[in-house]
PDB file of C-alpha atoms in Angstrom:
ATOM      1  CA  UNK A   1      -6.318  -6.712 -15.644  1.00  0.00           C
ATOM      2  CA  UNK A   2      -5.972  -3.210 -14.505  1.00  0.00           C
ATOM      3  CA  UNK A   3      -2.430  -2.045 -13.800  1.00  0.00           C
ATOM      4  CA  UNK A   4      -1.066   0.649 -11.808  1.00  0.00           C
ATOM      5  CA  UNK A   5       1.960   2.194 -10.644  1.00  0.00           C
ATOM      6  CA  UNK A   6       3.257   3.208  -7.120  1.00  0.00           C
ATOM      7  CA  UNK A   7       5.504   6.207  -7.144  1.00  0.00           C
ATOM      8  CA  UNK A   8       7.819   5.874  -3.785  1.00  0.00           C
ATOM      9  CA  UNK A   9       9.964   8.649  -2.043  1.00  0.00           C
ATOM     10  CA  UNK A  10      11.489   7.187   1.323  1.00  0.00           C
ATOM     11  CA  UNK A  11      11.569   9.055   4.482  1.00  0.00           C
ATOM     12  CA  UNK A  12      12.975   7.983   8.175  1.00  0.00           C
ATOM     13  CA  UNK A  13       9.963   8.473   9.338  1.00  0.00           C
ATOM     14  CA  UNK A  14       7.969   6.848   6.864  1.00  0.00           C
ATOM     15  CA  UNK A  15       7.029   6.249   2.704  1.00  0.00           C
ATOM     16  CA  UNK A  16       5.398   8.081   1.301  1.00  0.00           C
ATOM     17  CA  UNK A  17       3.759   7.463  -2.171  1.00  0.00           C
ATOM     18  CA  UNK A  18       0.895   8.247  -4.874  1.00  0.00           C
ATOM     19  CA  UNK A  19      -0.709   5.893  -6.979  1.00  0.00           C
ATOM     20  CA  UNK A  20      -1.170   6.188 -10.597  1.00  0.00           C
ATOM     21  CA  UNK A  21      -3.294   4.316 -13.281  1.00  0.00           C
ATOM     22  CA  UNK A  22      -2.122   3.083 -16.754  1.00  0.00           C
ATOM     23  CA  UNK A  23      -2.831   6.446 -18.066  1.00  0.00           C
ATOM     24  CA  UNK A  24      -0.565   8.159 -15.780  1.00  0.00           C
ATOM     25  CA  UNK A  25      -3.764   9.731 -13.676  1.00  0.00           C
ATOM     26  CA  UNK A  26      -3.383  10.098  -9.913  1.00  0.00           C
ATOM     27  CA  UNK A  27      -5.661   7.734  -7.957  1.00  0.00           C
ATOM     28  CA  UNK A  28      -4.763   8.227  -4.820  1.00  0.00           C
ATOM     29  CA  UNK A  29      -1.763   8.932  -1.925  1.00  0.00           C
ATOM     30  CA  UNK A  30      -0.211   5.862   0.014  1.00  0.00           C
ATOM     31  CA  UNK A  31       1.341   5.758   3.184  1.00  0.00           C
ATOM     32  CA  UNK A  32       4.039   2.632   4.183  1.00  0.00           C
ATOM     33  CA  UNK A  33       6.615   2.034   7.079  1.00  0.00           C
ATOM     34  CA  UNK A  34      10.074   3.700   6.585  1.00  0.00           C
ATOM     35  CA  UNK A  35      11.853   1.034   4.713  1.00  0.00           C
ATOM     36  CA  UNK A  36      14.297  -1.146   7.370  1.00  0.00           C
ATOM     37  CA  UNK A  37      15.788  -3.676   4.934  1.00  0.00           C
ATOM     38  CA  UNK A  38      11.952  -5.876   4.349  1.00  0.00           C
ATOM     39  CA  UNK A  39      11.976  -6.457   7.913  1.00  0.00           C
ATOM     40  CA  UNK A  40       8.605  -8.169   8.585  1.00  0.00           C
ATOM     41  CA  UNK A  41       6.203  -6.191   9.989  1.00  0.00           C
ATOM     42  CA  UNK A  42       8.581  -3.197  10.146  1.00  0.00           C
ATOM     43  CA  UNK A  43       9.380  -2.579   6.564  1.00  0.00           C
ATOM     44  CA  UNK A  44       7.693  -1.188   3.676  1.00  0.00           C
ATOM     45  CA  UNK A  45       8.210  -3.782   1.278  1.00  0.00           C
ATOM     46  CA  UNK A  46      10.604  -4.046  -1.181  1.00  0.00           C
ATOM     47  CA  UNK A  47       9.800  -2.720  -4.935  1.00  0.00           C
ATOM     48  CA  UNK A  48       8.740  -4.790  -7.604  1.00  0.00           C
ATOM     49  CA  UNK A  49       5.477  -6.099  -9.535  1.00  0.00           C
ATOM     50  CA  UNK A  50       2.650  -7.701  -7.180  1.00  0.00           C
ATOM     51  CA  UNK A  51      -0.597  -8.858  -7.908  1.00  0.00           C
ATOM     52  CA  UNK A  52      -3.055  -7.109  -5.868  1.00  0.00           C
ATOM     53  CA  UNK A  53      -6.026  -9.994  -4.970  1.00  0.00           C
ATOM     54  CA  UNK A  54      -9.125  -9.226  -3.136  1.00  0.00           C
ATOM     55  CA  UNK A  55      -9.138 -10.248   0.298  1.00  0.00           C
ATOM     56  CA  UNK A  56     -11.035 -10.400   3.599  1.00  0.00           C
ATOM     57  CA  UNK A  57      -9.266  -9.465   6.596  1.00  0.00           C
ATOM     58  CA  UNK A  58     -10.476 -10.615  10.088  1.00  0.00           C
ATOM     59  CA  UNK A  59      -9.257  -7.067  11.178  1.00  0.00           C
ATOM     60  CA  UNK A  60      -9.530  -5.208   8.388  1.00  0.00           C
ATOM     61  CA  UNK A  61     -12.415  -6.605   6.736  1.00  0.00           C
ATOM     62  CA  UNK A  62     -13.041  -6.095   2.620  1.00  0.00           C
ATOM     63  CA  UNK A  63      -9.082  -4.805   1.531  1.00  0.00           C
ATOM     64  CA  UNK A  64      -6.692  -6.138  -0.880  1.00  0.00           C
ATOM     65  CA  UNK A  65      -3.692  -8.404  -0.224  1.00  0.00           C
ATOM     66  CA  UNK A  66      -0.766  -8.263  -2.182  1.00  0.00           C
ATOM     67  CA  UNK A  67       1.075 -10.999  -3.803  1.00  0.00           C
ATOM     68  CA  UNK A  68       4.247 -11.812  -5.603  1.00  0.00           C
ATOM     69  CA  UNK A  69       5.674 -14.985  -5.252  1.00  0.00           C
ATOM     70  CA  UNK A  70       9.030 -13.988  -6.925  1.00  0.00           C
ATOM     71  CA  UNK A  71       9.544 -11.087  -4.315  1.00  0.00           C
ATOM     72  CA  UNK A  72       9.274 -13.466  -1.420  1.00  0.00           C
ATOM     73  CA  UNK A  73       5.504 -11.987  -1.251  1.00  0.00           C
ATOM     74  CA  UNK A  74       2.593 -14.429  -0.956  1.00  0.00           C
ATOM     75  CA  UNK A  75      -1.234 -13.820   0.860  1.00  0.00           C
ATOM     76  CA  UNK A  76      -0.943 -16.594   3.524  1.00  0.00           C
ATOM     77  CA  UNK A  77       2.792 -17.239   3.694  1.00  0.00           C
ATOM     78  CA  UNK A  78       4.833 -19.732   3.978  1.00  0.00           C
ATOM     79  CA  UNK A  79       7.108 -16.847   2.558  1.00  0.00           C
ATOM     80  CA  UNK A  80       9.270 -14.276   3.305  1.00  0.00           C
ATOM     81  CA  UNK A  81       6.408 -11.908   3.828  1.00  0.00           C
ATOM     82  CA  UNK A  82       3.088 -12.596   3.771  1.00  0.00           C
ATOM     83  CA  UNK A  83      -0.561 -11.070   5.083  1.00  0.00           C
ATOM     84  CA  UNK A  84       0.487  -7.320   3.095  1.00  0.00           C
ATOM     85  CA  UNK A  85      -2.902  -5.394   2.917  1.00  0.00           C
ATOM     86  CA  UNK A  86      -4.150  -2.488   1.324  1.00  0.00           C
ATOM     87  CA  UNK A  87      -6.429  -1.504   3.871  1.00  0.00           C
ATOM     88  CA  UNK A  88      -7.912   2.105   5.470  1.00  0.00           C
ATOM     89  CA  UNK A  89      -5.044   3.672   8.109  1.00  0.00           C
ATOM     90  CA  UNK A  90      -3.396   7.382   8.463  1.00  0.00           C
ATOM     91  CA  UNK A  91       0.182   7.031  10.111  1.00  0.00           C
ATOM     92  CA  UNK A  92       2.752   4.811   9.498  1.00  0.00           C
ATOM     93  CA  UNK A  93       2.764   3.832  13.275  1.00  0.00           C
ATOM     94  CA  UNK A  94      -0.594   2.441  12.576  1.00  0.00           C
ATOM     95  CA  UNK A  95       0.634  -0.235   9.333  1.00  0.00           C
ATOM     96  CA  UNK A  96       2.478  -3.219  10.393  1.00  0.00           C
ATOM     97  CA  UNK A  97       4.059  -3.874   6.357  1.00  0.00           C
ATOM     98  CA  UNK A  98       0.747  -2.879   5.094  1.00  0.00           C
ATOM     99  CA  UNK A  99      -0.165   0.411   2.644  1.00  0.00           C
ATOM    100  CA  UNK A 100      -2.901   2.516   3.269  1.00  0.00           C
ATOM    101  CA  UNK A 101      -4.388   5.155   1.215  1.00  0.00           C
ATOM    102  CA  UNK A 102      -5.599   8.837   1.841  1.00  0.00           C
ATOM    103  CA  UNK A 103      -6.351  12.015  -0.268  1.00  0.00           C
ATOM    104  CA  UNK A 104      -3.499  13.809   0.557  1.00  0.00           C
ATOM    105  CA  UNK A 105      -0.457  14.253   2.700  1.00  0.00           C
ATOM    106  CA  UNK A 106      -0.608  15.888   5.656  1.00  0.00           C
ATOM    107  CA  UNK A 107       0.811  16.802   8.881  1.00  0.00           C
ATOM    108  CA  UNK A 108      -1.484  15.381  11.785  1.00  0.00           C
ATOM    109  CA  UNK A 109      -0.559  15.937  15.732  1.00  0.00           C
ATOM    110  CA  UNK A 110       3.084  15.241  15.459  1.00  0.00           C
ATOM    111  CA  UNK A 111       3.208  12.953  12.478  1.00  0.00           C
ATOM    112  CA  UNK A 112       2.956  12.853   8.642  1.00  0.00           C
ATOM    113  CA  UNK A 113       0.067  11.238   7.982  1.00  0.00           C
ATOM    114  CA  UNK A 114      -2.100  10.655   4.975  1.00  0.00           C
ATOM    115  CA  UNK A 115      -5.424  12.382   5.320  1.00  0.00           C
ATOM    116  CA  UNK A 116      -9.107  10.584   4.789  1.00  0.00           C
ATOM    117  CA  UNK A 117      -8.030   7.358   4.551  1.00  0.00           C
ATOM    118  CA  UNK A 118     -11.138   5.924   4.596  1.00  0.00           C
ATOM    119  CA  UNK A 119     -12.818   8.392   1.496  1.00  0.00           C
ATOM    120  CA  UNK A 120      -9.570   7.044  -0.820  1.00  0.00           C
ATOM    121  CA  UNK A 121     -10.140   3.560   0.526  1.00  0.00           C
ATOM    122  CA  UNK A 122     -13.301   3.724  -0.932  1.00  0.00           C
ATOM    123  CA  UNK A 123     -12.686   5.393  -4.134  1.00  0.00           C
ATOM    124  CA  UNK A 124      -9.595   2.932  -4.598  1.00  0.00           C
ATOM    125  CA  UNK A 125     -12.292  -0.502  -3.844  1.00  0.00           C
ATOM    126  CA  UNK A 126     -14.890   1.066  -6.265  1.00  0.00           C
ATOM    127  CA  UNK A 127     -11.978   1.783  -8.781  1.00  0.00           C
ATOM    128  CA  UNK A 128     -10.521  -1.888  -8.394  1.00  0.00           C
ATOM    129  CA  UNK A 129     -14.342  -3.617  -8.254  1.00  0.00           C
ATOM    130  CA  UNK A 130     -13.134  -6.755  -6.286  1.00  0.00           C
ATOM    131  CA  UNK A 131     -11.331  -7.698  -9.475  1.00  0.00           C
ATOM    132  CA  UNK A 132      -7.121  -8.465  -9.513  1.00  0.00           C
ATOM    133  CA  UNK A 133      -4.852  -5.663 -10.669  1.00  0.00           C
ATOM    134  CA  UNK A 134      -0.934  -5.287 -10.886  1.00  0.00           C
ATOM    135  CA  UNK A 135       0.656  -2.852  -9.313  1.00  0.00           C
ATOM    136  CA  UNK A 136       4.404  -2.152  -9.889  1.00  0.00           C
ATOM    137  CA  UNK A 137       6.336  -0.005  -6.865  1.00  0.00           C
ATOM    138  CA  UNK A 138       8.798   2.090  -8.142  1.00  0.00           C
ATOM    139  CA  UNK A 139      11.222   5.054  -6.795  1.00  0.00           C
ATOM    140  CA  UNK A 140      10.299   8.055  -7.776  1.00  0.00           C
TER     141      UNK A 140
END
């Protein structure tokens, strides 16, 4: 299983993160909610280890869900939180709990953004090849 590491700083106006593999490589930039305590649907979520599982959205389409049943974290709930995608976005207005990846940070209208979402999203499905991976959150 491939692993890979989420490297947080925390904003009021939203997280901001990149994403590294085992070898310490960037992959990509993330984009969450500001965190507001794990609040459902408001919240980035909380760190820890998931399990990131292939997934099909009805919104979203092909994405990954996350998963860690320890963390109150599961892909169809009953739980804490549940339904947390990786899936293609720019502001953190636009996530509800969910990450979303881009090439860069940026500064886009009047909000930080991550830019090309949809380029990384691709990159990051190709990397992950519709196979599970862990991914550990951190503070960085």
């Amino acid at each position: 299983m491939k692993r890979f590491e989420l490297k947080r700083r925390y904003f009021p106006h939203g997280t901001y993160s990149t994403l590294h593999r085992e070898d310490g490589s960037q992959v990509c930039v993330m984009v969450e909610r500001a965190w507001k305590n794990n609040a459902q649907g408001e919240s980035c979520i909380t760190e820890g280890t998931y399990t990131m599982y292939p997934h099909k959205s009805p919104k979203f389409g092909e994405c990954y869900a996350l998963e860690a049943k320890a963390l109150g974290v599961t892909r169809y709930g009953p739980s804490l939180r549940s339904h947390i995608l990786i899936h293609k976005a720019n502001y953190p207005s636009q996530l509800q709990g969910c990450l979303a990846p881009g090439v860069d940070f940026g500064f886009v209208g009047d909000e930080w953004a991550v830019v090309k979402s949809t380029a990384a999203f691709n990159a990051l499905m190709r990397e992950l090849g519709g196979e599970p991976a862990s991914l550990t959150i951190v503070k960085d």
